[in-house]
Structure formats: C-alpha cells, structure tokens
mmCIF file of C-alpha atoms in Angstrom:
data_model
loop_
_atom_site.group_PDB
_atom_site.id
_atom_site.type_symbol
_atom_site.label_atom_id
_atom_site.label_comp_id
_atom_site.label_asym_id
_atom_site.label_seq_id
_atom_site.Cartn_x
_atom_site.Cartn_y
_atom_site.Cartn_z
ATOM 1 C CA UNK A 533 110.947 67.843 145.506
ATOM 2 C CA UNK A 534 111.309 70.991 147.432
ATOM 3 C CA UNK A 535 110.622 73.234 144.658
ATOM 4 C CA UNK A 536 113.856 74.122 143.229
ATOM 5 C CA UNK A 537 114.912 74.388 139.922
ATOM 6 C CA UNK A 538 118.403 74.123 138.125
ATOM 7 C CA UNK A 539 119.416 75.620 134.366
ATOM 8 C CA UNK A 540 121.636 73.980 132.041
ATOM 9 C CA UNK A 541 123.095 76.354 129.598
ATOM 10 C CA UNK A 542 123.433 74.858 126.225
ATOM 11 C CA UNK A 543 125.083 77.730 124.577
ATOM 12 C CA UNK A 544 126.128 81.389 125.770
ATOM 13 C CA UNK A 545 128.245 83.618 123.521
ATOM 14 C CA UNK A 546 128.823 87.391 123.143
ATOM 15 C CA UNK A 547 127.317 89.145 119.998
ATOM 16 C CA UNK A 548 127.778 92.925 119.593
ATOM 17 C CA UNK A 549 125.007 94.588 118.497
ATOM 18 C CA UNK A 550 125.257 98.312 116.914
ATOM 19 C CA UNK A 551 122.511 100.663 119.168
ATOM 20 C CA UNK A 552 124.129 103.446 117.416
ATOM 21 C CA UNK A 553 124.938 105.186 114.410
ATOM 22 C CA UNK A 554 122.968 104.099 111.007
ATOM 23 C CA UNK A 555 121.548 100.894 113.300
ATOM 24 C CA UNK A 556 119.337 102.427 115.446
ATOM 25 C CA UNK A 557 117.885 104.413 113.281
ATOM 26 C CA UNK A 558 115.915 101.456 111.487
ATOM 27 C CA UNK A 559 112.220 101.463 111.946
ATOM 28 C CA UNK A 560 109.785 98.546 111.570
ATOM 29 C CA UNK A 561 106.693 100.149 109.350
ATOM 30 C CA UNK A 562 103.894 98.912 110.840
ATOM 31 C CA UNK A 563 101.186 99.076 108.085
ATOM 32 C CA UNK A 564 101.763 97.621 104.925
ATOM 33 C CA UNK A 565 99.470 96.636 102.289
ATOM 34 C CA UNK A 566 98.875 93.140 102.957
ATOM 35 C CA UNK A 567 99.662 91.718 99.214
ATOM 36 C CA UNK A 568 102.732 93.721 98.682
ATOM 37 C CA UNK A 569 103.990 92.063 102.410
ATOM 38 C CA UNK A 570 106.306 88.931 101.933
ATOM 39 C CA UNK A 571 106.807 88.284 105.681
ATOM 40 C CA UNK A 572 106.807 89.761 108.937
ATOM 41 C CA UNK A 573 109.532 88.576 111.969
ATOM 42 C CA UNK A 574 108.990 88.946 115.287
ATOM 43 C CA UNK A 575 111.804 87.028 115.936
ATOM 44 C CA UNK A 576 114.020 85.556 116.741
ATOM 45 C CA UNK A 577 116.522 87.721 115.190
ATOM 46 C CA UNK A 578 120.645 87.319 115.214
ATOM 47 C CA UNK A 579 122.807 90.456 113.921
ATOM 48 C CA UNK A 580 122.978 94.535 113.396
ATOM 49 C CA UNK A 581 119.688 96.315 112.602
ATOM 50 C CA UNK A 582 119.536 97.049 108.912
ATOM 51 C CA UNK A 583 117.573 98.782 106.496
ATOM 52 C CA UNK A 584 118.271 97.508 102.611
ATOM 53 C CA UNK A 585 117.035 96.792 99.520
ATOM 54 C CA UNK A 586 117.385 93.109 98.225
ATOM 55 C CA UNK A 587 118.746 92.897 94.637
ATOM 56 C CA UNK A 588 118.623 88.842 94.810
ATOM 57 C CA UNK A 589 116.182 86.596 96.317
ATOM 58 C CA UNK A 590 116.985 82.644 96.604
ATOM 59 C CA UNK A 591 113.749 80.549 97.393
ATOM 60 C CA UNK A 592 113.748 77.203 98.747
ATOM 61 C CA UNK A 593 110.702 76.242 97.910
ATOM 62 C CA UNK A 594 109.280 73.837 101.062
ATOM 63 C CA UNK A 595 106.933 72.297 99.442
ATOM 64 C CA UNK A 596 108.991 71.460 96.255
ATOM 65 C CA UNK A 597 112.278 70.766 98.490
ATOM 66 C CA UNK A 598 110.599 68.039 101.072
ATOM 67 C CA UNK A 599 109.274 65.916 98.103
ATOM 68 C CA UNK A 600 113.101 65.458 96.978
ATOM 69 C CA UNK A 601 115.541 62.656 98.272
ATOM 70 C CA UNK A 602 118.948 62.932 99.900
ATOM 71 C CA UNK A 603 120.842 63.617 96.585
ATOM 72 C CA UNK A 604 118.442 65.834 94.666
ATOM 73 C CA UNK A 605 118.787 68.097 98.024
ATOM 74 C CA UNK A 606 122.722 68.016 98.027
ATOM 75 C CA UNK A 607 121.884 69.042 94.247
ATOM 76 C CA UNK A 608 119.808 72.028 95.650
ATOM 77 C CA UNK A 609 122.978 72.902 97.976
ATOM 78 C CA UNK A 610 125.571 72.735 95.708
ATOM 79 C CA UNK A 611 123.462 74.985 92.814
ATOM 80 C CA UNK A 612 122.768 77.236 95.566
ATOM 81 C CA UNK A 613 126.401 77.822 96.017
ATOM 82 C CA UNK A 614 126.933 78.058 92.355
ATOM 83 C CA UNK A 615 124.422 81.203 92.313
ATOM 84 C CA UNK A 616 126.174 83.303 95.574
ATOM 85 C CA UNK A 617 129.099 83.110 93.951
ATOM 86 C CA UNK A 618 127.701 84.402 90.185
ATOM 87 C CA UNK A 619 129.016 87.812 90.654
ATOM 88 C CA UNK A 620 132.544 89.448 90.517
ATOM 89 C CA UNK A 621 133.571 90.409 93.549
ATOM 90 C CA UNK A 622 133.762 94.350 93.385
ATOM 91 C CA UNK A 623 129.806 94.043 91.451
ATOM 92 C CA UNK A 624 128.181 91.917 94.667
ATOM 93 C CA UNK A 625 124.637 92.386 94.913
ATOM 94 C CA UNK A 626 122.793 92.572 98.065
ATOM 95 C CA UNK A 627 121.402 88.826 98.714
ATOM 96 C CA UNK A 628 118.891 87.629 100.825
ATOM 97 C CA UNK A 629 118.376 83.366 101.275
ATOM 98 C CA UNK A 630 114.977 82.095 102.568
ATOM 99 C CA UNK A 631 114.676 78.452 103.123
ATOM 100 C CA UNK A 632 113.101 75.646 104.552
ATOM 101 C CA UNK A 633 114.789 74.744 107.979
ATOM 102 C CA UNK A 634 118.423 74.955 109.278
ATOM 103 C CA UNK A 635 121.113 76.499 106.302
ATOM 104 C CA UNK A 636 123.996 75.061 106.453
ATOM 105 C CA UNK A 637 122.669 71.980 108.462
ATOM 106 C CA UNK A 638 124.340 68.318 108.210
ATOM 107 C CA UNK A 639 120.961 66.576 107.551
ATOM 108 C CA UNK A 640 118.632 67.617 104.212
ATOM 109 C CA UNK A 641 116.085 66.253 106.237
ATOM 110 C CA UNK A 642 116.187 69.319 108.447
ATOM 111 C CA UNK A 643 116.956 72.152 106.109
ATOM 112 C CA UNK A 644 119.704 73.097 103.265
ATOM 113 C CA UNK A 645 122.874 71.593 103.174
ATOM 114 C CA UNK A 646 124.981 74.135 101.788
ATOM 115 C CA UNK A 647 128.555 74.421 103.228
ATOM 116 C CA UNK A 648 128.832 78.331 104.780
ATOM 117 C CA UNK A 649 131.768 79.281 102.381
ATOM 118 C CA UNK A 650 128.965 78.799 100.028
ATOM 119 C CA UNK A 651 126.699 81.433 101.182
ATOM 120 C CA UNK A 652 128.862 83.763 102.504
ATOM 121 C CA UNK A 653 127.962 86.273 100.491
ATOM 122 C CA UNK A 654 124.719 86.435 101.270
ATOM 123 C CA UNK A 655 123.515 89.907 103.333
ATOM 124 C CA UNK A 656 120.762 88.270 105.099
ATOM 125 C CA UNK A 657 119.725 84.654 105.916
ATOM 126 C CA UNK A 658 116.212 83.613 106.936
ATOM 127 C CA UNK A 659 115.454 80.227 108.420
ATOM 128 C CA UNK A 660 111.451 79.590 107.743
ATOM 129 C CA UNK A 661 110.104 76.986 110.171
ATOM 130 C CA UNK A 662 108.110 75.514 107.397
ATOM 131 C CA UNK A 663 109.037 71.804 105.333
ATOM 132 C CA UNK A 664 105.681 69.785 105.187
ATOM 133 C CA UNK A 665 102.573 68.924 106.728
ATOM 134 C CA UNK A 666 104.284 66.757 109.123
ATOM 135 C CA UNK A 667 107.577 68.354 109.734
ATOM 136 C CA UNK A 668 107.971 71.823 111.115
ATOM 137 C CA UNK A 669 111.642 72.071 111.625
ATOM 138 C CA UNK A 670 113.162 74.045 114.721
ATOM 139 C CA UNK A 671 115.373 76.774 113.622
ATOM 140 C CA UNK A 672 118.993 77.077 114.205
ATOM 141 C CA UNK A 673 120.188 80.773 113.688
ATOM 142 C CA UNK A 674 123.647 79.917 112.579
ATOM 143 C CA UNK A 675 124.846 79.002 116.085
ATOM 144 C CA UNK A 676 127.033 76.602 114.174
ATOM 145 C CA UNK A 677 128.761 79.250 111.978
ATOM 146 C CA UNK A 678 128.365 82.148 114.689
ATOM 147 C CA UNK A 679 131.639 83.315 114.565
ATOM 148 C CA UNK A 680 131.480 83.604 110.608
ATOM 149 C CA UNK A 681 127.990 85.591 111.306
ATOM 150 C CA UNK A 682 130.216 88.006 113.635
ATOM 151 C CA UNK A 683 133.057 88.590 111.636
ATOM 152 C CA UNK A 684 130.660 89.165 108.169
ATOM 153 C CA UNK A 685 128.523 91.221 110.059
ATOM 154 C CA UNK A 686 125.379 89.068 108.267
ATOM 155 C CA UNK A 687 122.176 89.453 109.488
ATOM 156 C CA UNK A 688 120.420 86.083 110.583
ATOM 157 C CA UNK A 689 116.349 85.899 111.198
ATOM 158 C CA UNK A 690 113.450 83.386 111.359
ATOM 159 C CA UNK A 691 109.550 83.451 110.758
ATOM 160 C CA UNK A 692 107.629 80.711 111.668
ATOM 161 C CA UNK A 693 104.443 81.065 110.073
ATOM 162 C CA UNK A 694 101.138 80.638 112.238
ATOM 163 C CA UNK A 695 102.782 82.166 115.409
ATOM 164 C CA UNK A 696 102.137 85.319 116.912
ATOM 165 C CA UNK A 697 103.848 88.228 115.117
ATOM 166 C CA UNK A 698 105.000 86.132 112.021
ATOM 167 C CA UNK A 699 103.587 86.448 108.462
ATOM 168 C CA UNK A 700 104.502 84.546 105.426
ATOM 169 C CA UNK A 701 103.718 85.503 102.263
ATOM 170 C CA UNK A 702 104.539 82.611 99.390
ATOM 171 C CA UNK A 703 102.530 83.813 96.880
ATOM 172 C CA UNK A 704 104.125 86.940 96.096
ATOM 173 C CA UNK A 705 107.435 85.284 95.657
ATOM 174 C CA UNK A 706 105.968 82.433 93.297
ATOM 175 C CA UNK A 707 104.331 85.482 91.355
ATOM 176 C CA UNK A 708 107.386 86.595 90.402
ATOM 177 C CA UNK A 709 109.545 85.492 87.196
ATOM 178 C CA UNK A 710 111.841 82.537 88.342
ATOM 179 C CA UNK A 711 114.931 83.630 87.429
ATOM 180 C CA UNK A 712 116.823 80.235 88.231
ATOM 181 C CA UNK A 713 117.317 78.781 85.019
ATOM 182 C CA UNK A 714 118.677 81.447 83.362
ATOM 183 C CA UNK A 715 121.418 82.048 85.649
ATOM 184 C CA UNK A 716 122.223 78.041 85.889
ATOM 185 C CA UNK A 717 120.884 76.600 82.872
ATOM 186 C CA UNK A 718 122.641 73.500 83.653
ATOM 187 C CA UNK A 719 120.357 72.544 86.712
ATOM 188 C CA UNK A 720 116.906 74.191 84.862
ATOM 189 C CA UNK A 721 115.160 70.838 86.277
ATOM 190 C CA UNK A 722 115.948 71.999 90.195
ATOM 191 C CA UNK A 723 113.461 75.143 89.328
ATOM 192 C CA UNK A 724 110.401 74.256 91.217
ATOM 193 C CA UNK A 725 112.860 74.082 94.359
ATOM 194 C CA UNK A 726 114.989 76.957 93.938
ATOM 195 C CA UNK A 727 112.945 80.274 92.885
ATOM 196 C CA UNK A 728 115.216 83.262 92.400
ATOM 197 C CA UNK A 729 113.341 86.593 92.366
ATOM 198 C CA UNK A 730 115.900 89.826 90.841
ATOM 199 C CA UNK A 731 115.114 93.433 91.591
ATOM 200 C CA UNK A 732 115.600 94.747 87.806
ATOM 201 C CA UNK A 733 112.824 91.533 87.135
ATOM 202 C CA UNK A 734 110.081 92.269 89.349
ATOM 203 C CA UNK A 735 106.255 91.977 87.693
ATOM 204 C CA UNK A 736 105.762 95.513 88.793
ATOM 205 C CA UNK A 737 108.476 97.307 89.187
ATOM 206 C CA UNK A 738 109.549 98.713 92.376
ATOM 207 C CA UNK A 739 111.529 97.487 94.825
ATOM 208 C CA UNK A 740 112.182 94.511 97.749
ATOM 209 C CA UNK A 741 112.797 96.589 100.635
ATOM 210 C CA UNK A 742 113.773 94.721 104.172
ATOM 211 C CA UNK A 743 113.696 96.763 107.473
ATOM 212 C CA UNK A 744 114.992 94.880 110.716
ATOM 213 C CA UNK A 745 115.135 96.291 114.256
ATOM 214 C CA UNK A 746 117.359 93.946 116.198
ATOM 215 C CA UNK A 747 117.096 95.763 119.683
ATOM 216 C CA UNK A 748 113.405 94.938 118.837
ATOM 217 C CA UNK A 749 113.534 91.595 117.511
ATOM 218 C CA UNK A 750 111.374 92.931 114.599
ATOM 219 C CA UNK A 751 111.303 92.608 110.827
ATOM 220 C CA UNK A 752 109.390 92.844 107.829
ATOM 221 C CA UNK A 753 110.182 92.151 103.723
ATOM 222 C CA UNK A 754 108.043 94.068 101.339
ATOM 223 C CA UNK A 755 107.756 95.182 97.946
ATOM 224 C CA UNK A 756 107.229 98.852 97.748
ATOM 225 C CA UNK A 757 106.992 101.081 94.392
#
C-alpha cells in the first residue's frame, strides 16, 4: 500500500567468468548469410566465452519428441547417453546438445531426461524454448547441475525463437545426413527424434563453427566453408 516493494531471491550463486586470456578475445560476427545461420543467442548465456568448432551435433527434434509418451522419451534419454559416451576418452570430439526444454529435467514433459553423468561430455548445451504449439517450455540453464557446469567448465545457452535477438534455424540441421542410426543401430526407430549432424558428414563441406561472448550474452552457430 505505500508503494514499497520486497525481492525474494530464488537462487544466487558465484560463477567465474574468464574476461581474459583466449575468452575475451571471442567476437560475435554480426553478418552471416542467413541460410548458412543455425541460430543466433542473445541470451541468456551460462559459462566462459568460447570460440569452437562442433564435430558432433545431437538434435532433439521438438516436433518429433512432444508427439512421444513418457517411455519412448526415457528411450530418447537413455540413447542420448549411449551416443556422449561413443568415443574413447583420449579421441573426444567437441559436442554440442540442442534440445527441446530443460536437459537433464525430472519431467519429459518439460524437456530431456537424461541423467548429467550422461552428458557430461558434451562442450556446449543449448536449451531451445520450443516443444509444441501449445507448450513453450521455460528454460533452466543447468541451475540444477551448476556446480558440475563450474567444475567442467561447459558452456550452457538458450534461444527462444520469436524473441528479440534469437534465431532458429531447423532446416539446416534436418538438411543434413542423420547420422543416428548408424552410430546406434539398435534404436534406428528413435531417428525422427534424435538427428545427429557430424562435421566429416556435412552436405557441403565446411565446417559448424560456434562463437559465444559471455560478457555479452551473445552467440551464434553457423556453417562456414
């Protein structure tokens, strides 16, 4: 009544963030040929500024992924795992997830329900805030595995496509062999969920080159020749 306000803070925990050195050194190119542009982040982003190029992409693909039930999404989860943890240790590749919701979340009705000793070899994790017409999930950025985040040093980011300073880019992903059921031949009928786009198997060559400015809270994904 007299105009005063209080704030309840849910969550407040340090995060170092590198502002020198290799880290902030990263810049954000701002024009890129829309069809070679997978997505564009402005945010919110969790982790070190990095400059890479992705060797392995794992899909989730929203629309294929909110038409399953409960167990066919555990199925997604567990295959998922199966694929991070494809390569020997001393010949990792440089991962990136994108997927529907929360990773890592306790209800497949809100995103993937992989365990995080699953995916922790993943480089870089993306949340999209995308499921289905009637569903646009809120994103989590790993607050519930922060201190595995930390320790990793992964790199956590969301888009949310239709806001200001996000662009998604499906189609270029989908254009792309599936590699999925050659590397897990066993779940072949889980393709249409789970498309995995390699480096060495891109249509046209090149490269998938991801540049993320965390003092900036800017990102993009791209293919580039």
């Amino acid at each position: 009544p007299d105009g005063q306000f209080r704030i309840n803070l849910l969550q407040c925990r340090p995060f170092q963030v590198k502002i020198t050195g290799a880290g902030a050194l990263v810049k954000v190119p701002d024009q890129i040929d829309p069809a070679n542009l997978i997505f564009r982040s402005a945010g919110p982003v969790v982790g070190h500024s990095l400059a890479t190029v992705i060797d392995r992409l794992i899909y989730v693909v929203p629309s294929a992924y909110s038409q399953m039930g409960t167990s066919q999404r555990y199925s997604v989860a567990r295959a998922i795992g199966r694929l991070m943890h494809l390569d020997p240790p001393d010949q990792r590749r440089t991962i990136m997830l994108i997927g529907p919701g929360r990773w890592a979340t306790s209800m497949p009705s809100l995103g993937v329900p992989v365990s995080f000793a699953e995916i922790s070899t993943a480089s870089v994790i993306c949340e999209l805030g995308l499921m289905h017409e009637g569903l646009l999930p809120d994103v989590s950025l790993g607050t519930h595995f922060f201190n595995d985040l930390v320790e990793l040093d992964m790199l956590y980011l969301a888009v949310a496509p239709g806001r200001d300073g996000h662009q998604w880019n499906e189609d270029f992903i989908c254009r792309q062999p599936n590699q999925f059921a050659r590397l897990d031949p066993s779940a072949s009928a889980l393709a249409p969920a789970i498309w995995v786009v390699e480096a060495e198997h891109l249509t046209s060559g090149g490269g998938l080159l991801l540049n993320v400015d965390s003092m900036k809270q800017r990102g993009v994904f791209y293919w580039a020749s």
